[in-house]
mmCIF file of N, CA, C and O in Angstrom:
data_model
loop_
_atom_site.group_PDB
_atom_site.id
_atom_site.type_symbol
_atom_site.label_atom_id
_atom_site.label_comp_id
_atom_site.label_asym_id
_atom_site.label_seq_id
_atom_site.Cartn_x
_atom_site.Cartn_y
_atom_site.Cartn_z
ATOM 1 N N UNK A 29 0.839 -1.181 0.000
ATOM 2 C CA UNK A 29 0.000 0.000 0.000
ATOM 3 C C UNK A 29 0.880 1.238 0.000
ATOM 4 O O UNK A 29 1.831 1.325 0.762
ATOM 5 N N UNK A 30 0.543 2.190 -0.843
ATOM 6 C CA UNK A 30 1.228 3.474 -0.862
ATOM 7 C C UNK A 30 0.253 4.514 -0.348
ATOM 8 O O UNK A 30 -0.917 4.534 -0.728
ATOM 9 N N UNK A 31 0.734 5.369 0.532
ATOM 10 C CA UNK A 31 -0.119 6.401 1.119
ATOM 11 C C UNK A 31 -0.574 7.364 0.033
ATOM 12 O O UNK A 31 0.213 7.814 -0.786
ATOM 13 N N UNK A 32 -1.858 7.681 0.051
ATOM 14 C CA UNK A 32 -2.460 8.574 -0.947
ATOM 15 C C UNK A 32 -2.518 10.000 -0.409
ATOM 16 O O UNK A 32 -2.561 10.222 0.791
ATOM 17 N N UNK A 33 -2.579 10.947 -1.332
ATOM 18 C CA UNK A 33 -2.608 12.356 -0.961
ATOM 19 C C UNK A 33 -3.973 12.995 -1.152
ATOM 20 O O UNK A 33 -4.142 14.165 -0.896
ATOM 21 N N UNK A 34 -4.952 12.244 -1.637
ATOM 22 C CA UNK A 34 -6.220 12.864 -2.009
ATOM 23 C C UNK A 34 -7.198 13.012 -0.847
ATOM 24 O O UNK A 34 -8.304 13.477 -1.042
ATOM 25 N N UNK A 35 -6.803 12.623 0.341
ATOM 26 C CA UNK A 35 -7.649 12.791 1.522
ATOM 27 C C UNK A 35 -6.885 13.598 2.557
ATOM 28 O O UNK A 35 -5.675 13.439 2.710
ATOM 29 N N UNK A 36 -7.583 14.468 3.287
ATOM 30 C CA UNK A 36 -6.884 15.302 4.256
ATOM 31 C C UNK A 36 -6.315 14.517 5.436
ATOM 32 O O UNK A 36 -5.327 14.914 6.022
ATOM 33 N N UNK A 37 -6.926 13.389 5.783
ATOM 34 C CA UNK A 37 -6.445 12.604 6.916
ATOM 35 C C UNK A 37 -5.985 11.230 6.450
ATOM 36 O O UNK A 37 -6.475 10.693 5.472
ATOM 37 N N UNK A 38 -5.028 10.683 7.171
ATOM 38 C CA UNK A 38 -4.572 9.322 6.904
ATOM 39 C C UNK A 38 -5.663 8.351 7.336
ATOM 40 O O UNK A 38 -6.286 8.526 8.385
ATOM 41 N N UNK A 39 -5.871 7.306 6.561
ATOM 42 C CA UNK A 39 -6.801 6.253 6.955
ATOM 43 C C UNK A 39 -6.127 5.378 8.002
ATOM 44 O O UNK A 39 -4.914 5.462 8.228
ATOM 45 N N UNK A 40 -6.901 4.514 8.594
ATOM 46 C CA UNK A 40 -6.347 3.587 9.588
ATOM 47 C C UNK A 40 -5.283 2.694 8.953
ATOM 48 O O UNK A 40 -4.232 2.448 9.544
ATOM 49 N N UNK A 41 -5.531 2.214 7.735
ATOM 50 C CA UNK A 41 -4.565 1.354 7.041
ATOM 51 C C UNK A 41 -3.279 2.132 6.741
ATOM 52 O O UNK A 41 -2.176 1.579 6.854
ATOM 53 N N UNK A 42 -3.415 3.395 6.336
ATOM 54 C CA UNK A 42 -2.235 4.215 6.063
ATOM 55 C C UNK A 42 -1.432 4.463 7.331
ATOM 56 O O UNK A 42 -0.194 4.410 7.317
ATOM 57 N N UNK A 43 -2.124 4.716 8.441
ATOM 58 C CA UNK A 43 -1.417 4.905 9.711
ATOM 59 C C UNK A 43 -0.664 3.638 10.102
ATOM 60 O O UNK A 43 0.471 3.713 10.585
ATOM 61 N N UNK A 44 -1.259 2.493 9.879
ATOM 62 C CA UNK A 44 -0.593 1.228 10.181
ATOM 63 C C UNK A 44 0.684 1.086 9.352
ATOM 64 O O UNK A 44 1.725 0.668 9.863
ATOM 65 N N UNK A 45 0.630 1.474 8.074
ATOM 66 C CA UNK A 45 1.809 1.431 7.203
ATOM 67 C C UNK A 45 2.900 2.349 7.749
ATOM 68 O O UNK A 45 4.079 1.979 7.774
ATOM 69 N N UNK A 46 2.526 3.532 8.198
ATOM 70 C CA UNK A 46 3.492 4.481 8.772
ATOM 71 C C UNK A 46 4.102 3.905 10.047
ATOM 72 O O UNK A 46 5.326 3.932 10.227
ATOM 73 N N UNK A 47 3.267 3.388 10.938
ATOM 74 C CA UNK A 47 3.774 2.858 12.203
ATOM 75 C C UNK A 47 4.711 1.678 11.983
ATOM 76 O O UNK A 47 5.717 1.536 12.684
ATOM 77 N N UNK A 48 4.405 0.843 10.997
ATOM 78 C CA UNK A 48 5.303 -0.272 10.676
ATOM 79 C C UNK A 48 6.651 0.255 10.180
ATOM 80 O O UNK A 48 7.706 -0.250 10.551
ATOM 81 N N UNK A 49 6.594 1.269 9.321
ATOM 82 C CA UNK A 49 7.838 1.833 8.789
ATOM 83 C C UNK A 49 8.679 2.441 9.899
ATOM 84 O O UNK A 49 9.904 2.329 9.900
ATOM 85 N N UNK A 50 8.032 3.073 10.858
ATOM 86 C CA UNK A 50 8.756 3.746 11.939
ATOM 87 C C UNK A 50 9.095 2.823 13.110
ATOM 88 O O UNK A 50 9.742 3.263 14.061
ATOM 89 N N UNK A 51 8.686 1.572 13.028
ATOM 90 C CA UNK A 51 8.948 0.646 14.136
ATOM 91 C C UNK A 51 10.406 0.196 14.195
ATOM 92 O O UNK A 51 10.849 -0.337 15.206
ATOM 93 N N UNK A 52 11.150 0.435 13.133
ATOM 94 C CA UNK A 52 12.552 0.012 13.072
ATOM 95 C C UNK A 52 13.464 1.210 13.352
ATOM 96 O O UNK A 52 13.336 2.244 12.687
ATOM 97 N N UNK A 53 14.389 1.084 14.321
ATOM 98 C CA UNK A 53 15.264 2.217 14.658
ATOM 99 C C UNK A 53 16.106 2.723 13.485
ATOM 100 O O UNK A 53 16.316 3.926 13.360
ATOM 101 N N UNK A 54 16.560 1.843 12.614
ATOM 102 C CA UNK A 54 17.379 2.274 11.475
ATOM 103 C C UNK A 54 16.549 3.098 10.494
ATOM 104 O O UNK A 54 17.026 4.106 9.955
ATOM 105 N N UNK A 55 15.310 2.705 10.268
ATOM 106 C CA UNK A 55 14.449 3.482 9.369
ATOM 107 C C UNK A 55 14.128 4.841 9.981
ATOM 108 O O UNK A 55 14.122 5.859 9.274
ATOM 109 N N UNK A 56 13.859 4.860 11.286
ATOM 110 C CA UNK A 56 13.614 6.156 11.948
ATOM 111 C C UNK A 56 14.835 7.047 11.817
ATOM 112 O O UNK A 56 14.719 8.238 11.540
ATOM 113 N N UNK A 57 16.026 6.472 11.990
ATOM 114 C CA UNK A 57 17.251 7.259 11.894
ATOM 115 C C UNK A 57 17.438 7.823 10.489
ATOM 116 O O UNK A 57 17.850 8.974 10.325
ATOM 117 N N UNK A 58 17.132 7.036 9.476
ATOM 118 C CA UNK A 58 17.239 7.524 8.097
ATOM 119 C C UNK A 58 16.335 8.735 7.887
ATOM 120 O O UNK A 58 16.735 9.716 7.260
ATOM 121 N N UNK A 59 15.130 8.672 8.420
ATOM 122 C CA UNK A 59 14.200 9.785 8.286
ATOM 123 C C UNK A 59 14.743 11.033 8.994
ATOM 124 O O UNK A 59 14.644 12.142 8.471
ATOM 125 N N UNK A 60 15.361 10.845 10.146
ATOM 126 C CA UNK A 60 15.975 11.964 10.874
ATOM 127 C C UNK A 60 17.137 12.537 10.060
ATOM 128 O O UNK A 60 17.258 13.759 9.914
ATOM 129 N N UNK A 61 17.996 11.688 9.527
ATOM 130 C CA UNK A 61 19.132 12.167 8.724
ATOM 131 C C UNK A 61 18.667 12.984 7.537
ATOM 132 O O UNK A 61 19.281 13.990 7.188
ATOM 133 N N UNK A 62 17.587 12.546 6.897
ATOM 134 C CA UNK A 62 17.102 13.239 5.714
ATOM 135 C C UNK A 62 16.516 14.616 6.037
ATOM 136 O O UNK A 62 16.322 15.429 5.143
ATOM 137 N N UNK A 63 16.281 14.871 7.308
ATOM 138 C CA UNK A 63 15.809 16.207 7.701
ATOM 139 C C UNK A 63 16.905 17.245 7.481
ATOM 140 O O UNK A 63 16.622 18.421 7.262
ATOM 141 N N UNK A 64 18.168 16.818 7.545
ATOM 142 C CA UNK A 64 19.319 17.701 7.341
ATOM 143 C C UNK A 64 20.190 17.154 6.212
ATOM 144 O O UNK A 64 21.273 16.614 6.461
ATOM 145 N N UNK A 65 19.741 17.268 4.966
ATOM 146 C CA UNK A 65 20.497 16.662 3.856
ATOM 147 C C UNK A 65 21.907 17.241 3.697
ATOM 148 O O UNK A 65 22.800 16.551 3.212
ATOM 149 N N UNK A 66 22.123 18.475 4.115
ATOM 150 C CA UNK A 66 23.451 19.075 3.986
ATOM 151 C C UNK A 66 24.456 18.426 4.943
ATOM 152 O O UNK A 66 25.654 18.655 4.830
ATOM 153 N N UNK A 67 23.980 17.608 5.867
ATOM 154 C CA UNK A 67 24.858 16.895 6.787
ATOM 155 C C UNK A 67 25.567 15.713 6.143
ATOM 156 O O UNK A 67 26.455 15.121 6.744
ATOM 157 N N UNK A 68 25.185 15.380 4.922
ATOM 158 C CA UNK A 68 25.841 14.292 4.210
ATOM 159 C C UNK A 68 27.051 14.838 3.468
ATOM 160 O O UNK A 68 26.964 15.899 2.840
ATOM 161 N N UNK A 69 28.188 14.147 3.522
ATOM 162 C CA UNK A 69 29.382 14.613 2.814
ATOM 163 C C UNK A 69 29.120 14.782 1.318
ATOM 164 O O UNK A 69 28.428 13.973 0.701
ATOM 165 N N UNK A 70 29.643 15.857 0.764
ATOM 166 C CA UNK A 70 29.539 16.089 -0.663
ATOM 167 C C UNK A 70 28.243 16.726 -1.123
ATOM 168 O O UNK A 70 28.088 17.017 -2.307
ATOM 169 N N UNK A 71 27.301 16.948 -0.216
ATOM 170 C CA UNK A 71 26.035 17.575 -0.611
ATOM 171 C C UNK A 71 26.267 19.045 -0.939
ATOM 172 O O UNK A 71 26.963 19.751 -0.221
ATOM 173 N N UNK A 72 25.684 19.485 -2.023
ATOM 174 C CA UNK A 72 25.722 20.886 -2.444
ATOM 175 C C UNK A 72 24.347 21.489 -2.186
ATOM 176 O O UNK A 72 23.347 20.772 -2.178
ATOM 177 N N UNK A 73 24.266 22.810 -1.994
ATOM 178 C CA UNK A 73 22.959 23.430 -1.737
ATOM 179 C C UNK A 73 21.890 23.076 -2.781
ATOM 180 O O UNK A 73 20.738 22.875 -2.439
ATOM 181 N N UNK A 74 22.256 22.951 -4.038
ATOM 182 C CA UNK A 74 21.293 22.592 -5.077
ATOM 183 C C UNK A 74 20.799 21.160 -4.985
ATOM 184 O O UNK A 74 19.760 20.810 -5.549
ATOM 185 N N UNK A 75 21.542 20.314 -4.281
ATOM 186 C CA UNK A 75 21.178 18.903 -4.137
ATOM 187 C C UNK A 75 19.946 18.699 -3.259
ATOM 188 O O UNK A 75 19.287 17.663 -3.338
ATOM 189 N N UNK A 76 19.660 19.674 -2.412
ATOM 190 C CA UNK A 76 18.572 19.536 -1.447
ATOM 191 C C UNK A 76 17.243 19.276 -2.166
ATOM 192 O O UNK A 76 16.409 18.531 -1.678
ATOM 193 N N UNK A 77 17.072 19.860 -3.336
ATOM 194 C CA UNK A 77 15.821 19.702 -4.083
ATOM 195 C C UNK A 77 15.564 18.261 -4.499
ATOM 196 O O UNK A 77 14.421 17.824 -4.511
ATOM 197 N N UNK A 78 16.616 17.532 -4.887
ATOM 198 C CA UNK A 78 16.394 16.149 -5.319
ATOM 199 C C UNK A 78 16.618 15.154 -4.191
ATOM 200 O O UNK A 78 16.103 14.063 -4.233
ATOM 201 N N UNK A 79 17.394 15.526 -3.179
ATOM 202 C CA UNK A 79 17.597 14.653 -2.038
ATOM 203 C C UNK A 79 19.014 14.135 -1.907
ATOM 204 O O UNK A 79 19.948 14.694 -2.472
ATOM 205 N N UNK A 80 19.133 13.050 -1.174
ATOM 206 C CA UNK A 80 20.421 12.441 -0.856
ATOM 207 C C UNK A 80 20.524 11.116 -1.607
ATOM 208 O O UNK A 80 19.571 10.327 -1.624
ATOM 209 N N UNK A 81 21.663 10.870 -2.206
ATOM 210 C CA UNK A 81 21.884 9.640 -2.953
ATOM 211 C C UNK A 81 21.809 8.429 -2.017
ATOM 212 O O UNK A 81 22.315 8.460 -0.893
ATOM 213 N N UNK A 82 21.194 7.371 -2.501
ATOM 214 C CA UNK A 82 21.046 6.153 -1.715
ATOM 215 C C UNK A 82 22.407 5.638 -1.235
ATOM 216 O O UNK A 82 22.521 5.095 -0.132
ATOM 217 N N UNK A 83 23.439 5.823 -2.036
ATOM 218 C CA UNK A 83 24.780 5.370 -1.648
ATOM 219 C C UNK A 83 25.271 6.086 -0.396
ATOM 220 O O UNK A 83 25.876 5.478 0.490
ATOM 221 N N UNK A 84 24.986 7.385 -0.303
ATOM 222 C CA UNK A 84 25.398 8.152 0.878
ATOM 223 C C UNK A 84 24.619 7.727 2.118
ATOM 224 O O UNK A 84 25.167 7.661 3.219
ATOM 225 N N UNK A 85 23.340 7.440 1.939
ATOM 226 C CA UNK A 85 22.520 6.960 3.056
ATOM 227 C C UNK A 85 23.026 5.599 3.518
ATOM 228 O O UNK A 85 23.177 5.345 4.717
ATOM 229 N N UNK A 86 23.324 4.720 2.556
ATOM 230 C CA UNK A 86 23.820 3.387 2.878
ATOM 231 C C UNK A 86 25.136 3.473 3.645
ATOM 232 O O UNK A 86 25.329 2.781 4.643
ATOM 233 N N UNK A 87 26.027 4.318 3.177
ATOM 234 C CA UNK A 87 27.329 4.477 3.817
ATOM 235 C C UNK A 87 27.167 4.926 5.266
ATOM 236 O O UNK A 87 27.791 4.394 6.174
ATOM 237 N N UNK A 88 26.297 5.913 5.487
ATOM 238 C CA UNK A 88 26.095 6.412 6.850
ATOM 239 C C UNK A 88 25.437 5.361 7.735
ATOM 240 O O UNK A 88 25.783 5.227 8.908
ATOM 241 N N UNK A 89 24.506 4.609 7.180
ATOM 242 C CA UNK A 89 23.783 3.606 7.969
ATOM 243 C C UNK A 89 24.647 2.383 8.277
ATOM 244 O O UNK A 89 24.387 1.675 9.254
ATOM 245 N N UNK A 90 25.638 2.130 7.433
ATOM 246 C CA UNK A 90 26.477 0.954 7.635
ATOM 247 C C UNK A 90 25.752 -0.342 7.332
ATOM 248 O O UNK A 90 26.081 -1.389 7.885
ATOM 249 N N UNK A 91 24.768 -0.268 6.457
ATOM 250 C CA UNK A 91 23.979 -1.437 6.087
ATOM 251 C C UNK A 91 24.297 -1.831 4.655
ATOM 252 O O UNK A 91 24.843 -1.034 3.893
ATOM 253 N N UNK A 92 23.898 -3.025 4.282
ATOM 254 C CA UNK A 92 24.080 -3.476 2.911
ATOM 255 C C UNK A 92 23.159 -2.717 1.967
ATOM 256 O O UNK A 92 22.161 -2.125 2.380
ATOM 257 N N UNK A 93 23.494 -2.771 0.679
ATOM 258 C CA UNK A 93 22.705 -2.066 -0.329
ATOM 259 C C UNK A 93 21.265 -2.551 -0.345
ATOM 260 O O UNK A 93 20.331 -1.758 -0.403
ATOM 261 N N UNK A 94 21.069 -3.851 -0.284
ATOM 262 C CA UNK A 94 19.726 -4.415 -0.345
ATOM 263 C C UNK A 94 18.882 -3.990 0.857
ATOM 264 O O UNK A 94 17.725 -3.586 0.702
ATOM 265 N N UNK A 95 19.457 -4.063 2.043
ATOM 266 C CA UNK A 95 18.742 -3.680 3.257
ATOM 267 C C UNK A 95 18.392 -2.201 3.230
ATOM 268 O O UNK A 95 17.259 -1.808 3.530
ATOM 269 N N UNK A 96 19.351 -1.371 2.836
ATOM 270 C CA UNK A 96 19.112 0.068 2.757
ATOM 271 C C UNK A 96 17.982 0.364 1.783
ATOM 272 O O UNK A 96 17.066 1.132 2.102
ATOM 273 N N UNK A 97 18.013 -0.260 0.620
ATOM 274 C CA UNK A 97 16.972 -0.043 -0.381
ATOM 275 C C UNK A 97 15.605 -0.496 0.121
ATOM 276 O O UNK A 97 14.589 0.172 -0.108
ATOM 277 N N UNK A 98 15.558 -1.629 0.813
ATOM 278 C CA UNK A 98 14.293 -2.114 1.367
ATOM 279 C C UNK A 98 13.750 -1.154 2.426
ATOM 280 O O UNK A 98 12.551 -0.869 2.463
ATOM 281 N N UNK A 99 14.635 -0.651 3.275
ATOM 282 C CA UNK A 99 14.208 0.282 4.321
ATOM 283 C C UNK A 99 13.677 1.576 3.713
ATOM 284 O O UNK A 99 12.645 2.102 4.131
ATOM 285 N N UNK A 100 14.372 2.090 2.701
ATOM 286 C CA UNK A 100 13.926 3.327 2.056
ATOM 287 C C UNK A 100 12.613 3.103 1.310
ATOM 288 O O UNK A 100 11.734 3.979 1.313
ATOM 289 N N UNK A 101 12.450 1.945 0.704
ATOM 290 C CA UNK A 101 11.197 1.631 0.012
ATOM 291 C C UNK A 101 10.032 1.600 0.997
ATOM 292 O O UNK A 101 8.923 2.067 0.680
ATOM 293 N N UNK A 102 10.271 1.086 2.177
ATOM 294 C CA UNK A 102 9.203 1.044 3.180
ATOM 295 C C UNK A 102 8.821 2.461 3.634
ATOM 296 O O UNK A 102 7.637 2.764 3.793
ATOM 297 N N UNK A 103 9.817 3.314 3.818
ATOM 298 C CA UNK A 103 9.538 4.709 4.179
ATOM 299 C C UNK A 103 8.796 5.425 3.047
ATOM 300 O O UNK A 103 7.908 6.244 3.290
ATOM 301 N N UNK A 104 9.143 5.095 1.809
ATOM 302 C CA UNK A 104 8.473 5.693 0.653
ATOM 303 C C UNK A 104 7.020 5.232 0.578
ATOM 304 O O UNK A 104 6.109 6.035 0.375
ATOM 305 N N UNK A 105 6.785 3.931 0.756
ATOM 306 C CA UNK A 105 5.410 3.418 0.733
ATOM 307 C C UNK A 105 4.559 4.036 1.840
ATOM 308 O O UNK A 105 3.352 4.202 1.680
ATOM 309 N N UNK A 106 5.193 4.380 2.936
ATOM 310 C CA UNK A 106 4.480 5.010 4.048
ATOM 311 C C UNK A 106 4.210 6.490 3.787
ATOM 312 O O UNK A 106 3.519 7.147 4.567
ATOM 313 N N UNK A 107 4.759 7.022 2.700
ATOM 314 C CA UNK A 107 4.536 8.410 2.360
ATOM 315 C C UNK A 107 5.428 9.387 3.089
ATOM 316 O O UNK A 107 5.164 10.589 3.102
ATOM 317 N N UNK A 108 6.510 8.890 3.700
ATOM 318 C CA UNK A 108 7.393 9.742 4.491
ATOM 319 C C UNK A 108 8.546 10.325 3.686
ATOM 320 O O UNK A 108 9.112 11.349 4.078
ATOM 321 N N UNK A 109 8.910 9.663 2.589
ATOM 322 C CA UNK A 109 9.992 10.156 1.736
ATOM 323 C C UNK A 109 9.584 10.037 0.272
ATOM 324 O O UNK A 109 8.644 9.312 -0.064
ATOM 325 N N UNK A 110 10.308 10.755 -0.568
ATOM 326 C CA UNK A 110 10.083 10.752 -2.011
ATOM 327 C C UNK A 110 11.376 10.322 -2.685
ATOM 328 O O UNK A 110 12.467 10.757 -2.282
ATOM 329 N N UNK A 111 11.262 9.481 -3.692
ATOM 330 C CA UNK A 111 12.426 9.025 -4.456
ATOM 331 C C UNK A 111 12.460 9.737 -5.804
ATOM 332 O O UNK A 111 11.423 9.919 -6.440
ATOM 333 N N UNK A 112 13.662 10.137 -6.207
ATOM 334 C CA UNK A 112 13.876 10.749 -7.520
ATOM 335 C C UNK A 112 14.996 9.993 -8.203
ATOM 336 O O UNK A 112 16.080 9.848 -7.637
ATOM 337 N N UNK A 113 14.727 9.528 -9.402
ATOM 338 C CA UNK A 113 15.724 8.764 -10.169
ATOM 339 C C UNK A 113 16.457 9.705 -11.110
ATOM 340 O O UNK A 113 15.834 10.459 -11.856
ATOM 341 N N UNK A 114 17.789 9.674 -11.067
ATOM 342 C CA UNK A 114 18.640 10.441 -11.980
ATOM 343 C C UNK A 114 19.668 9.482 -12.558
ATOM 344 O O UNK A 114 20.601 9.075 -11.864
ATOM 345 N N UNK A 115 19.454 9.088 -13.799
ATOM 346 C CA UNK A 115 20.349 8.106 -14.398
ATOM 347 C C UNK A 115 20.266 6.802 -13.643
ATOM 348 O O UNK A 115 19.190 6.266 -13.426
ATOM 349 N N UNK A 116 21.410 6.313 -13.203
ATOM 350 C CA UNK A 116 21.413 5.046 -12.459
ATOM 351 C C UNK A 116 21.315 5.256 -10.957
ATOM 352 O O UNK A 116 21.332 4.294 -10.199
ATOM 353 N N UNK A 117 21.204 6.484 -10.511
ATOM 354 C CA UNK A 117 21.172 6.789 -9.081
ATOM 355 C C UNK A 117 19.767 7.174 -8.633
ATOM 356 O O UNK A 117 19.022 7.797 -9.360
ATOM 357 N N UNK A 118 19.451 6.805 -7.387
ATOM 358 C CA UNK A 118 18.182 7.196 -6.777
ATOM 359 C C UNK A 118 18.485 8.094 -5.585
ATOM 360 O O UNK A 118 19.359 7.784 -4.769
ATOM 361 N N UNK A 119 17.751 9.184 -5.506
ATOM 362 C CA UNK A 119 17.909 10.171 -4.436
ATOM 363 C C UNK A 119 16.635 10.211 -3.608
ATOM 364 O O UNK A 119 15.533 10.057 -4.144
ATOM 365 N N UNK A 120 16.805 10.427 -2.315
ATOM 366 C CA UNK A 120 15.655 10.439 -1.407
ATOM 367 C C UNK A 120 15.625 11.732 -0.620
ATOM 368 O O UNK A 120 16.657 12.251 -0.204
ATOM 369 N N UNK A 121 14.399 12.225 -0.416
ATOM 370 C CA UNK A 121 14.188 13.386 0.436
ATOM 371 C C UNK A 121 12.892 13.173 1.209
ATOM 372 O O UNK A 121 12.033 12.380 0.811
ATOM 373 N N UNK A 122 12.780 13.876 2.309
ATOM 374 C CA UNK A 122 11.568 13.783 3.113
ATOM 375 C C UNK A 122 10.398 14.413 2.369
ATOM 376 O O UNK A 122 10.559 15.380 1.652
ATOM 377 N N UNK A 123 9.227 13.862 2.570
ATOM 378 C CA UNK A 123 8.001 14.442 2.023
ATOM 379 C C UNK A 123 7.370 15.275 3.140
ATOM 380 O O UNK A 123 6.509 14.802 3.886
ATOM 381 N N UNK A 124 7.837 16.512 3.261
ATOM 382 C CA UNK A 124 7.418 17.363 4.378
ATOM 383 C C UNK A 124 5.920 17.632 4.375
ATOM 384 O O UNK A 124 5.305 17.697 5.443
ATOM 385 N N UNK A 125 5.314 17.774 3.192
ATOM 386 C CA UNK A 125 3.873 18.022 3.137
ATOM 387 C C UNK A 125 3.100 16.823 3.688
ATOM 388 O O UNK A 125 2.135 16.987 4.440
ATOM 389 N N UNK A 126 3.524 15.630 3.337
ATOM 390 C CA UNK A 126 2.822 14.440 3.820
ATOM 391 C C UNK A 126 3.113 14.189 5.297
ATOM 392 O O UNK A 126 2.253 13.705 6.025
ATOM 393 N N UNK A 127 4.314 14.523 5.744
ATOM 394 C CA UNK A 127 4.636 14.396 7.172
ATOM 395 C C UNK A 127 3.761 15.361 7.975
ATOM 396 O O UNK A 127 3.236 15.002 9.038
ATOM 397 N N UNK A 128 3.558 16.576 7.465
ATOM 398 C CA UNK A 128 2.678 17.542 8.142
ATOM 399 C C UNK A 128 1.245 17.011 8.186
ATOM 400 O O UNK A 128 0.550 17.141 9.209
ATOM 401 N N UNK A 129 0.809 16.391 7.094
ATOM 402 C CA UNK A 129 -0.523 15.785 7.045
ATOM 403 C C UNK A 129 -0.648 14.649 8.063
ATOM 404 O O UNK A 129 -1.667 14.517 8.741
ATOM 405 N N UNK A 130 0.419 13.860 8.192
ATOM 406 C CA UNK A 130 0.446 12.789 9.196
ATOM 407 C C UNK A 130 0.314 13.362 10.597
ATOM 408 O O UNK A 130 -0.487 12.881 11.409
ATOM 409 N N UNK A 131 1.097 14.387 10.890
ATOM 410 C CA UNK A 131 1.054 14.990 12.228
ATOM 411 C C UNK A 131 -0.315 15.595 12.518
ATOM 412 O O UNK A 131 -0.812 15.505 13.654
ATOM 413 N N UNK A 132 -0.945 16.179 11.511
ATOM 414 C CA UNK A 132 -2.290 16.723 11.676
ATOM 415 C C UNK A 132 -3.283 15.597 11.978
ATOM 416 O O UNK A 132 -4.136 15.722 12.859
ATOM 417 N N UNK A 133 -3.160 14.498 11.258
ATOM 418 C CA UNK A 133 -4.032 13.345 11.488
ATOM 419 C C UNK A 133 -3.853 12.826 12.910
ATOM 420 O O UNK A 133 -4.839 12.565 13.610
ATOM 421 N N UNK A 134 -2.601 12.692 13.346
ATOM 422 C CA UNK A 134 -2.340 12.184 14.692
ATOM 423 C C UNK A 134 -2.922 13.124 15.745
ATOM 424 O O UNK A 134 -3.465 12.676 16.760
ATOM 425 N N UNK A 135 -2.792 14.436 15.497
ATOM 426 C CA UNK A 135 -3.365 15.410 16.424
ATOM 427 C C UNK A 135 -4.886 15.301 16.514
ATOM 428 O O UNK A 135 -5.465 15.448 17.589
ATOM 429 N N UNK A 136 -5.526 15.020 15.384
ATOM 430 C CA UNK A 136 -6.978 14.885 15.360
ATOM 431 C C UNK A 136 -7.454 13.574 15.986
ATOM 432 O O UNK A 136 -8.498 13.518 16.618
ATOM 433 N N UNK A 137 -6.664 12.517 15.753
ATOM 434 C CA UNK A 137 -7.069 11.182 16.221
ATOM 435 C C UNK A 137 -6.775 10.978 17.705
ATOM 436 O O UNK A 137 -7.576 10.418 18.451
ATOM 437 N N UNK A 138 -5.612 11.456 18.132
ATOM 438 C CA UNK A 138 -5.211 11.216 19.519
ATOM 439 C C UNK A 138 -5.360 12.487 20.290
ATOM 440 O O UNK A 138 -4.847 12.947 21.098
#
């Protein structure tokens, strides 16, 4: 399931997808790191628009390529990050609008 943007609030199923994605400390850490993309070595100010290369995230996490890709895919399906493909490289950035929508939903529900 991929989180949809056409409703103002997250559904129960979408919230479950988010909670599953955030249940792993490494995935939570990746989301925190992506809040400050300039903290990654070699990032240029113009890079912020497309995000951080998966290779840089993998290097910082100290995980294998497959595990890193699976973790990022789960965060993407939860609607927390956006992937941008440039040639053979994939870049990730936080989806701040959807994160704000999530926080609004949580505020309304809880």
